[in-house]
Tab-separated table of C-alpha atoms and ligand atoms in Angstrom:
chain	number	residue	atom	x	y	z
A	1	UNK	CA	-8.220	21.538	-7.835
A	2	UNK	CA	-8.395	18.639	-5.346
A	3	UNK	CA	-5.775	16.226	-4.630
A	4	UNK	CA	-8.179	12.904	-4.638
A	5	UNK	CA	-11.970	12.015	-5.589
A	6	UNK	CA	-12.947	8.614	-4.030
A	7	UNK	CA	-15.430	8.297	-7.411
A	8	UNK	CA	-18.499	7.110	-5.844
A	9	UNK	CA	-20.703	9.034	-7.979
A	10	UNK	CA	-19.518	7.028	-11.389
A	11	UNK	CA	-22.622	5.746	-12.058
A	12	UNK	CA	-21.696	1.921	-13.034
A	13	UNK	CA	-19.883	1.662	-9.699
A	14	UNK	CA	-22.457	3.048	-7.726
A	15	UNK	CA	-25.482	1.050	-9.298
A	16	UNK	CA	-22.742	-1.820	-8.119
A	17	UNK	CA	-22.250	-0.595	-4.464
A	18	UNK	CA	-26.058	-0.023	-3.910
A	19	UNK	CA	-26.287	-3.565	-5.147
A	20	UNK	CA	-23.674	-4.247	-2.565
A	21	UNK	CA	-25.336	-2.905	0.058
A	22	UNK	CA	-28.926	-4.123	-0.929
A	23	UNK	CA	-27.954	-7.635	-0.761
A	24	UNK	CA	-26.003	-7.329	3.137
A	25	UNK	CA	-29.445	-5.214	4.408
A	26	UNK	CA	-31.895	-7.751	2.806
A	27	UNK	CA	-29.282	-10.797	3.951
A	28	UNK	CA	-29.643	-9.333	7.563
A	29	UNK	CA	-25.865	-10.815	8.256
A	30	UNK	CA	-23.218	-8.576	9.528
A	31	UNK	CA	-19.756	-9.974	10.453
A	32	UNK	CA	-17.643	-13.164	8.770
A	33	UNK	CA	-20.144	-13.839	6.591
A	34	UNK	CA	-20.727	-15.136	2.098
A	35	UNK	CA	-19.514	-11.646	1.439
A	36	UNK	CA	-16.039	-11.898	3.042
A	37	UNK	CA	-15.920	-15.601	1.420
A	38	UNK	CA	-16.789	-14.006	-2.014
A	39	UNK	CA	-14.607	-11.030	-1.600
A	40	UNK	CA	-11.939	-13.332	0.121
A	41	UNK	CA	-12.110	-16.459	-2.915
A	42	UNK	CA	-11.973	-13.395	-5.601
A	43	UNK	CA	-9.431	-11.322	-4.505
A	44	UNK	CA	-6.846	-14.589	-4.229
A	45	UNK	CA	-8.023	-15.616	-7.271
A	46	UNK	CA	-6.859	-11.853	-8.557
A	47	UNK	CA	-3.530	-12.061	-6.632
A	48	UNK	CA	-2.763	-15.270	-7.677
A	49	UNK	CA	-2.525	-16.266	-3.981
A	50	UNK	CA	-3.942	-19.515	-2.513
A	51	UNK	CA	-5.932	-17.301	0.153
A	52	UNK	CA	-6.930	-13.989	1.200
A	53	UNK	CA	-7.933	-13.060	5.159
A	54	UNK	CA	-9.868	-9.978	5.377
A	55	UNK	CA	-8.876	-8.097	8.614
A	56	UNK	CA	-9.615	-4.972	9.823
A	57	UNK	CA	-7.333	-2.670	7.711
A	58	UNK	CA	-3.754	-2.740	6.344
A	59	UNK	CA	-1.622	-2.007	9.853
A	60	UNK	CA	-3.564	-5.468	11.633
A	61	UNK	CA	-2.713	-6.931	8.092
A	62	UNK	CA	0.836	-6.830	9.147
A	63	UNK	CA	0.863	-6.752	12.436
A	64	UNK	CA	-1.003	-10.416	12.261
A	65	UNK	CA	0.809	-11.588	9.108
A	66	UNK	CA	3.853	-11.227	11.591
A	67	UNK	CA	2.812	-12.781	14.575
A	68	UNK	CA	1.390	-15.766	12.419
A	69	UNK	CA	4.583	-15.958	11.232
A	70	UNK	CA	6.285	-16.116	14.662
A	71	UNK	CA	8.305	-12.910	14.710
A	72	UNK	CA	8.555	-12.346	18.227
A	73	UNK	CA	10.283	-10.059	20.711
A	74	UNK	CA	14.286	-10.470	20.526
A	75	UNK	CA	13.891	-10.872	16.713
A	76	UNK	CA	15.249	-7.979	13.937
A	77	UNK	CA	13.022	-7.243	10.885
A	78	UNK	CA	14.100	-5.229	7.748
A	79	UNK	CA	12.250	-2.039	6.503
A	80	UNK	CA	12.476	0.319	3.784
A	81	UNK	CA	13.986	3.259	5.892
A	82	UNK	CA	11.516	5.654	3.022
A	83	UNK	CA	7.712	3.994	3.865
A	84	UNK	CA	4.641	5.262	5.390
A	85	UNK	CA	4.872	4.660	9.315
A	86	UNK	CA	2.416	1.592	9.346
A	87	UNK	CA	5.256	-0.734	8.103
A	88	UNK	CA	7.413	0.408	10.896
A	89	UNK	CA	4.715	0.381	13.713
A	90	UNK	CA	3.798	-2.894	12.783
A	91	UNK	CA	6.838	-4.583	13.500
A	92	UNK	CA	7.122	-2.652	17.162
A	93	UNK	CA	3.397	-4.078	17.628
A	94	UNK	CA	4.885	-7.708	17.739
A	95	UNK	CA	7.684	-6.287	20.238
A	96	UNK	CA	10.494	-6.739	17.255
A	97	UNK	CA	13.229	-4.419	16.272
A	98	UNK	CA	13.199	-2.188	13.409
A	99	UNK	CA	15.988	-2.536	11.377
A	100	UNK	CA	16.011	0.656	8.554
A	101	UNK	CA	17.508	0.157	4.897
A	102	UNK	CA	17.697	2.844	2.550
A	103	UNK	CA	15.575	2.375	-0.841
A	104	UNK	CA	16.128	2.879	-4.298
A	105	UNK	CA	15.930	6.044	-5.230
A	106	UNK	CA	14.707	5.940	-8.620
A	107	UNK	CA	12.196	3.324	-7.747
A	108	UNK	CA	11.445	4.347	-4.131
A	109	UNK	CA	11.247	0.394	-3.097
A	110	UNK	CA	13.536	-2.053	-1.553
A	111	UNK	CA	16.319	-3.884	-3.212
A	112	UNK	CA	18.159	-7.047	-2.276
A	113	UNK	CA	21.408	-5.852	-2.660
A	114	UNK	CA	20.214	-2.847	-0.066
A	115	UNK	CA	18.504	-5.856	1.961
A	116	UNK	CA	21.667	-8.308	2.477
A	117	UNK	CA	24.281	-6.148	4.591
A	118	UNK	CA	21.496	-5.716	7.140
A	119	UNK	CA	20.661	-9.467	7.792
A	120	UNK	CA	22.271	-10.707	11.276
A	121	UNK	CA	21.628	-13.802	13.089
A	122	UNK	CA	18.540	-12.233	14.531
A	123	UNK	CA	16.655	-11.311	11.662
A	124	UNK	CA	13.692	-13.004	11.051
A	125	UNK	CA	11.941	-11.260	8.428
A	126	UNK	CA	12.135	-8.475	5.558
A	127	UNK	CA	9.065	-6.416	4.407
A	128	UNK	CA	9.850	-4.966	1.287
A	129	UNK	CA	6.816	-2.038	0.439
A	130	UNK	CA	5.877	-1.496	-3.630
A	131	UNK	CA	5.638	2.016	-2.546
A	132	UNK	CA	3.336	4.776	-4.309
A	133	UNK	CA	2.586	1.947	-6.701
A	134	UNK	CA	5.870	0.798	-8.338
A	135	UNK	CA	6.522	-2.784	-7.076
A	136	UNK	CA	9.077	-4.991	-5.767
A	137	UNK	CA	11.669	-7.191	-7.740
A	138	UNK	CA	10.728	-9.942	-5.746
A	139	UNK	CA	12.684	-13.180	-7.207
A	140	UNK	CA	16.079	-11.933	-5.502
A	141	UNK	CA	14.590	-10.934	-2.205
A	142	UNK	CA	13.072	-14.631	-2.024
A	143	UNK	CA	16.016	-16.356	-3.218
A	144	UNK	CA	18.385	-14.058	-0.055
A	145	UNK	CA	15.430	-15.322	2.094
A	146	UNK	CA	15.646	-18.814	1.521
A	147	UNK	CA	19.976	-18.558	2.053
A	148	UNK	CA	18.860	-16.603	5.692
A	149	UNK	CA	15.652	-18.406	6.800
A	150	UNK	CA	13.902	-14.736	7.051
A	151	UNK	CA	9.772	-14.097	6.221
A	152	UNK	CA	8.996	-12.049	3.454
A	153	UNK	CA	6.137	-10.105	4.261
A	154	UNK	CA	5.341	-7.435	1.234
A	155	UNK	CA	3.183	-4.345	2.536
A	156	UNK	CA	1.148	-3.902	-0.763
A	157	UNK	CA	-1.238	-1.112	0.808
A	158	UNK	CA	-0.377	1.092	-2.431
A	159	UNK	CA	-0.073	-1.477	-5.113
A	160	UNK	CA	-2.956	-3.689	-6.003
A	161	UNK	CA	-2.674	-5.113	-9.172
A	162	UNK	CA	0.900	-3.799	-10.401
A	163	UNK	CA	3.119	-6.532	-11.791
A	164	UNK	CA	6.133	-7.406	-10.933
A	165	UNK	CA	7.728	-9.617	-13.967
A	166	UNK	CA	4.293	-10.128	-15.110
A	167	UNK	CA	2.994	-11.124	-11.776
A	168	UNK	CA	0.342	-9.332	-9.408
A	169	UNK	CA	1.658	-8.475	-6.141
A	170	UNK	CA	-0.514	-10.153	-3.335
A	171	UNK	CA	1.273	-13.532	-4.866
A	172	UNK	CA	4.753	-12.897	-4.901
A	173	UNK	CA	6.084	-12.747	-1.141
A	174	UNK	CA	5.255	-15.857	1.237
A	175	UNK	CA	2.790	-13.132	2.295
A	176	UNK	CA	1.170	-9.755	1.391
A	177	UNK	CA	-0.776	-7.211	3.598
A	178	UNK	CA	-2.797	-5.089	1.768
A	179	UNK	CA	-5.012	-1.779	2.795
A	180	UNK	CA	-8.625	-1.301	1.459
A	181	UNK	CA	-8.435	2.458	3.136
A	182	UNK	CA	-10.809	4.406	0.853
A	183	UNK	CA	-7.996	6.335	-1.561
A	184	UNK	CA	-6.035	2.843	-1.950
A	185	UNK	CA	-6.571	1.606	-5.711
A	186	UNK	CA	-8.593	-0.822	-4.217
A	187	UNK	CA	-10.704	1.275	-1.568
A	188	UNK	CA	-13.320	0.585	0.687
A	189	UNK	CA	-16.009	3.476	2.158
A	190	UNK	CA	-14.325	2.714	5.424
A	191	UNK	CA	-11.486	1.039	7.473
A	192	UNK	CA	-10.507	-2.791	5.491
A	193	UNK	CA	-7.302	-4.652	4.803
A	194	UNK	CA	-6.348	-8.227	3.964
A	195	UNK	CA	-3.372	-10.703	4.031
A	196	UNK	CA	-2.934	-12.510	0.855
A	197	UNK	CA	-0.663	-16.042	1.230
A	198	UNK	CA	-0.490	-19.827	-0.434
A	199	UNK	CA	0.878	-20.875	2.911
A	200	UNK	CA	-2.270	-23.527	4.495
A	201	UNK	CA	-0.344	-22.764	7.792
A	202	UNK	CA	0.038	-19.358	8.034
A	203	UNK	CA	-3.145	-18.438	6.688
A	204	UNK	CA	-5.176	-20.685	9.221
A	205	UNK	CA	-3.074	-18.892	11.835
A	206	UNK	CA	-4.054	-15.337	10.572
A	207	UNK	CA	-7.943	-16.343	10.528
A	208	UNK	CA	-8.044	-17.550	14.302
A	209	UNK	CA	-5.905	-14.487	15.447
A	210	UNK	CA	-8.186	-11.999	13.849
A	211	UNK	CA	-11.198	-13.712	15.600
A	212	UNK	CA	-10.317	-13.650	19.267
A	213	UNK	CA	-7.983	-17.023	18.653
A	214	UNK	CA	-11.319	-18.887	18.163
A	215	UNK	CA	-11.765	-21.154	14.908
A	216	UNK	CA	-14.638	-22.883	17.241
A	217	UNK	CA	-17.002	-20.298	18.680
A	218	UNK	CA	-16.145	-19.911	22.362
A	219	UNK	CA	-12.991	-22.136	21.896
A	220	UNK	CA	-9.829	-19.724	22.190
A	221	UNK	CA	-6.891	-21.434	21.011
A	222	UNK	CA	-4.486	-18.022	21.077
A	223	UNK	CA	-4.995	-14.564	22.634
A	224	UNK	CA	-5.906	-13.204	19.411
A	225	UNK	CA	-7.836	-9.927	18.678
A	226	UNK	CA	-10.342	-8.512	17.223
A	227	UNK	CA	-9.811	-7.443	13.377
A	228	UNK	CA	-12.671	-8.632	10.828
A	229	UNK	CA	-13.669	-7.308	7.388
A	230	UNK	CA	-17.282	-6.695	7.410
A	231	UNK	CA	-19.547	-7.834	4.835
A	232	UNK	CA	-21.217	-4.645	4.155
A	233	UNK	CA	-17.050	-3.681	3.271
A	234	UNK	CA	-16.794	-6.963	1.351
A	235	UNK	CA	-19.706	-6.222	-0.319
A	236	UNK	CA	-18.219	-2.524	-1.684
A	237	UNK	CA	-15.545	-4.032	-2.546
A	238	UNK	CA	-16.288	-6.912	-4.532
A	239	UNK	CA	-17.377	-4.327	-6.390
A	240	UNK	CA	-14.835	-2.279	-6.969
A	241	UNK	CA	-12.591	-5.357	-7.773
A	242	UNK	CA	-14.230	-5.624	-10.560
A	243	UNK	CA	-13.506	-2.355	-11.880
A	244	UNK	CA	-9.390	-2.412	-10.310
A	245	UNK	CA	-7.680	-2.765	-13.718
A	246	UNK	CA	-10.080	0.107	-15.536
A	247	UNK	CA	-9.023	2.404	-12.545
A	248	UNK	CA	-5.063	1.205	-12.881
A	249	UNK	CA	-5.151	1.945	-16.589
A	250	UNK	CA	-6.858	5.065	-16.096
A	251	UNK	CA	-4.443	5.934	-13.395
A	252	UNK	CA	-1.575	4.871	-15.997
A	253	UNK	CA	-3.212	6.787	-18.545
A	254	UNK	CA	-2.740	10.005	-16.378
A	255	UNK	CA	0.661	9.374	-15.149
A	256	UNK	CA	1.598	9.217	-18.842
A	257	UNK	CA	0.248	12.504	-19.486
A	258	UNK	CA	1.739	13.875	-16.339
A	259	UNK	CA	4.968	12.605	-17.728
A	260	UNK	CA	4.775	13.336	-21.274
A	261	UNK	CA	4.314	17.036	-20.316
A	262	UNK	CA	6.933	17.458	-17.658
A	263	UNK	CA	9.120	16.221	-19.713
A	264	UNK	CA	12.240	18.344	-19.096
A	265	UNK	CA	10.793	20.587	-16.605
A	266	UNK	CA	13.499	22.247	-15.026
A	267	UNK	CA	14.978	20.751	-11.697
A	268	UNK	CA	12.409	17.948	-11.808
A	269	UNK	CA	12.621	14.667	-12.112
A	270	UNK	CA	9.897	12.112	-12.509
A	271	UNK	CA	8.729	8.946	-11.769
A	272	UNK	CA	10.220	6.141	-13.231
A	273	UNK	CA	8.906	2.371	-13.827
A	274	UNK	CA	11.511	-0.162	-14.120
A	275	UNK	CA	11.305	-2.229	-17.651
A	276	UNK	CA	9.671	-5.478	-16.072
A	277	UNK	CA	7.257	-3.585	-13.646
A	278	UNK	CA	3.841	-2.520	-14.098
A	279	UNK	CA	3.399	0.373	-11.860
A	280	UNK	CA	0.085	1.032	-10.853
A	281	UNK	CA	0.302	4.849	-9.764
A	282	UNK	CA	-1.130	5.016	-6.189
A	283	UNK	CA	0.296	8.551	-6.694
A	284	UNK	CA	2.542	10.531	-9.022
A	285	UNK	CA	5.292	11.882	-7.083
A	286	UNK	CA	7.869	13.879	-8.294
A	287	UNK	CA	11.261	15.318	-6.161
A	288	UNK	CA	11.998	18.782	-6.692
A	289	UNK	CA	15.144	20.479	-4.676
A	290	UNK	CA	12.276	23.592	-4.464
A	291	UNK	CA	10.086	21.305	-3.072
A	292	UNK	CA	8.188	23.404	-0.389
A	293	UNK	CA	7.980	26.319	-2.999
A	294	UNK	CA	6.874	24.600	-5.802
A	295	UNK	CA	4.151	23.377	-3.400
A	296	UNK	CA	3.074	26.920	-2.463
A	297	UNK	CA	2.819	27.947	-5.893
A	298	UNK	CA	0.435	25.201	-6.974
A	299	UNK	CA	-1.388	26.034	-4.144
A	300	UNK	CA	-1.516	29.762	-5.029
A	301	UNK	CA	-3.181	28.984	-8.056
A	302	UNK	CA	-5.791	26.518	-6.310
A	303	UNK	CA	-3.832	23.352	-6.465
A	304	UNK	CA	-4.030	20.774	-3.926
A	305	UNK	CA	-0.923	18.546	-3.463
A	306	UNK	CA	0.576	16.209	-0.699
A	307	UNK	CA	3.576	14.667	0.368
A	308	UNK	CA	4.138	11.480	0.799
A	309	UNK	CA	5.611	11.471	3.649
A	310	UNK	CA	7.696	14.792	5.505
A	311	UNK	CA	8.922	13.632	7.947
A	312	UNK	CA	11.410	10.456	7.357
A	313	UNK	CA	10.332	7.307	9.874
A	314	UNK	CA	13.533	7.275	11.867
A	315	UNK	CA	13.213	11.110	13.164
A	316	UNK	CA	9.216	10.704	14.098
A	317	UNK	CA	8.379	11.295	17.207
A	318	UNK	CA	7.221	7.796	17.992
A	319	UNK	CA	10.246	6.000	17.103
A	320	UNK	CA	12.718	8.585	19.334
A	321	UNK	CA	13.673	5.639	21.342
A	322	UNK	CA	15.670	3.452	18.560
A	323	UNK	CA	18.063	6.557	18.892
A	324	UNK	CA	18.739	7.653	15.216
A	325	UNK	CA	19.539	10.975	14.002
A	326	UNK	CA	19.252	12.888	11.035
A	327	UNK	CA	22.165	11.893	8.583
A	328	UNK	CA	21.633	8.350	9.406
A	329	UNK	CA	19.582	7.434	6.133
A	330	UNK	CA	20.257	10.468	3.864
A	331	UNK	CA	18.153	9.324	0.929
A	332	UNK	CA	15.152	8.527	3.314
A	333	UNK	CA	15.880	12.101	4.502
A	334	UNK	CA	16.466	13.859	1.238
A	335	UNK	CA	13.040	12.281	-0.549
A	336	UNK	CA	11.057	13.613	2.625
A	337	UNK	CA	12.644	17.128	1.941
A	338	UNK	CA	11.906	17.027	-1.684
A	339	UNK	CA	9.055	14.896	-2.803
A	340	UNK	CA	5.759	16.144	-3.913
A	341	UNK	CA	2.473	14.079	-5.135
A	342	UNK	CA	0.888	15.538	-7.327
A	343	UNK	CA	-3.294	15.299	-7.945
A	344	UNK	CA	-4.035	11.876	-9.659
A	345	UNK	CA	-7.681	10.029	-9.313
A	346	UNK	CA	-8.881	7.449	-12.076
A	347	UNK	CA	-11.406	9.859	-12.725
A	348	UNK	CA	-9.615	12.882	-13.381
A	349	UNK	CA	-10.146	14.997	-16.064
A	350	UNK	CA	-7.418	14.773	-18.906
A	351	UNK	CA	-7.298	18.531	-19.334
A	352	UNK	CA	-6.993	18.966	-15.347
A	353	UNK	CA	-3.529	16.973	-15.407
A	354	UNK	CA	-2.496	19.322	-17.898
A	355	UNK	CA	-3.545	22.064	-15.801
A	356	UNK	CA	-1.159	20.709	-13.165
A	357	UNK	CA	2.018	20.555	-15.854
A	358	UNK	CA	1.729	23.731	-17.018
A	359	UNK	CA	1.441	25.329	-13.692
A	360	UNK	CA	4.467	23.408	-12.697
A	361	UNK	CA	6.011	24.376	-16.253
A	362	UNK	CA	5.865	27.536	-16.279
A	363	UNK	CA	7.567	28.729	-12.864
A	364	UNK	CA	10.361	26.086	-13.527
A	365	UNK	CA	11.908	27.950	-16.207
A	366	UNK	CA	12.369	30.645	-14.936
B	1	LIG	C1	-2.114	2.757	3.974
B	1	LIG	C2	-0.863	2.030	4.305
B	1	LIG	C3	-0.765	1.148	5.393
B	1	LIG	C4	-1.802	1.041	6.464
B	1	LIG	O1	-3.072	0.792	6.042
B	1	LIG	P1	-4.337	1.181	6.978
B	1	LIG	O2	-5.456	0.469	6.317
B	1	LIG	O3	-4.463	2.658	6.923
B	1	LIG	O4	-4.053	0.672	8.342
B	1	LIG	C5	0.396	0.421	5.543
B	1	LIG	N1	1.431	0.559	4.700
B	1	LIG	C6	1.391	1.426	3.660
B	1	LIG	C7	2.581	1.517	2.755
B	1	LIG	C8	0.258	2.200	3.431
B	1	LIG	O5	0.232	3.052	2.416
């Protein structure tokens, strides 16, 4: 069983993308175009967010939601210590300092009371992630920002359209970078990300830095780069916007399932969703102390799962020169040893899920 179908063939969503793509080929118009303005004006509207900037994909999204915001070399920024590596390479791409905290580990995200023993006169911003899907209590983070002058920047790549108290993420922090990478829950067939913000300022910024630093053709303001939706990607996924909160509910609708029938599963645990979230299931992970065997036994009977991620962010390669070592962030360091995600597409089959459970089931009791 695979791990992940991107669903193309559904047959209402692909009528949808051909439509898509129809209208950019018979338009003739390529970059920056009514397609990014549609996509752009709907997926605001969805977020609850003044604006949306489509850029290139989800690492840019940060990378140019931070240097909009001014987070420069010199300054300290605050990551989840447990996050996929983008968060942290983003930061080093504007020449700050990563500054680790451990996450929850029953809800895998950032906290404020994990955030506020880290701030120092030098920090200038905290990106909290809504990792796998389960977001960010937001309200305390913003309210220790305001008392410390710091950016909140929420990486979003795995959460569009979980709630937070009721409210969509893309509209909570003073900004949001999301990923449209295909497996996202909302995907593109291709590279895409945007920044989502109500802040006139900062979003103006973000448009002329992922256009060269040009608002005025041939007019560069700032060295900015080059990181642009495209319309035929606006296009594919104005389309799939439309059909976001069928494929969270299905999603949810699995996740139950997963949940009901593991219930109990020895050595297991599961994941949880705190009482005022809506978590929207980007994966399923479980932790399991027999991680790495559990995984070879699924496979063994033709089971395809992943984890998210191995290798904690402080003892990868690339970041060797902030000097940690392992024991720094235990927690960060146990969930990398014992995490598993396990297969989870809108469009999986019901009786597939169970599949997974009682191949899990039935080795655990033993
Ligand atoms: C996918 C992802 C990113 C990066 O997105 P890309 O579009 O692949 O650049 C950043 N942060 C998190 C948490 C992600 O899952």
């Amino acid at each position: 069983m695979k791990f992940f179908d991107l669903g193309l063939d559904e047959p209402g969503l692909r009528a949808a993308l051909d439509e898509g793509y129809r209208r950019v080929m018979d338009r003739g118009w390529a970059i920056l175009g009514p397609e990014l303005e549609a996509f752009e004006a709907e997926f605001a509207a969805y977020c609850g967010a003044d604006q949306a900037i489509g850029v290139g994909n989800g690492l840019d999204a940060l990378v140019l939601a931070l240097r909009a915001a001014g987070v420069t070399p010199g300054a300290e920024v605050i990551v989840p210590a447990h996050t996929f590596a983008a968060t942290w390479l983003a930061v080093e791409a504007v020449g700050a300092a990563v500054v680790p905290v451990e996450v929850d580990p029953e809800s895998f995200v950032l906290t404020a009371a994990a955030i506020a023993p880290a701030i120092t006169p030098r920090t200038a911003a905290v990106i909290p992630v809504s990792l796998y899907g389960h977001p960010v209590d937001m309200a305390p983070i913003l309210e220790l920002a305001a008392r410390h002058r710091l950016f909140v920047l929420e990486d979003a790549a795995q959460s569009h359209g979980a709630l937070s108290h009721g409210r969509r993420t893309g509209g909570l922090a003073h900004a949001t970078a999301f990923s449209f990478y295909p497996t996202k829950n909302l995907g593109a067939v291709g590279d895409a990300g945007a920044v989502t913000t109500s802040d006139a300022g900062l979003a103006e910024k973000i448009r002329m830095l992922r256009n060269y630093g040009s608002r005025r053709k041939y007019l560069h303001e700032i060295a900015g780069v080059n990181s642009r939706l495209d319309e035929l990607q606006a296009a594919f996924l104005r389309a799939r916007l439309e059909r976001l909160d069928e494929a969270n509910t299905r999603r949810r609708e699995r996740a139950a399932r997963y949940s009901w029938r593991l219930a109990g599963a020895n050595g297991l645990s599961l994941p949880a969703e705190a009482a005022w979230a809506r978590h929207v299931y980007h994966l399923y992970v479980v932790r399991s102390p027999e991680r790495d065997a559990l995984q070879a036994r699924l496979a063994a009977e033709g089971i395809e799962t992943l984890i998210h991620y191995p290798t904690a962010c402080h003892l990868q390669p690339a970041f060797a020169h902030l000097g940690y070592r392992r024991g720094d962030f235990p927690i960060a360091e146990a969930l990398a040893d014992e995490v598993l995600s396990l297969p989870l597409w809108p469009g999986m089959p019901l009786e597939d899920v169970d599949r997974v459970a009682a191949a899990i089931s039935s080795g655990s009791s033993g």
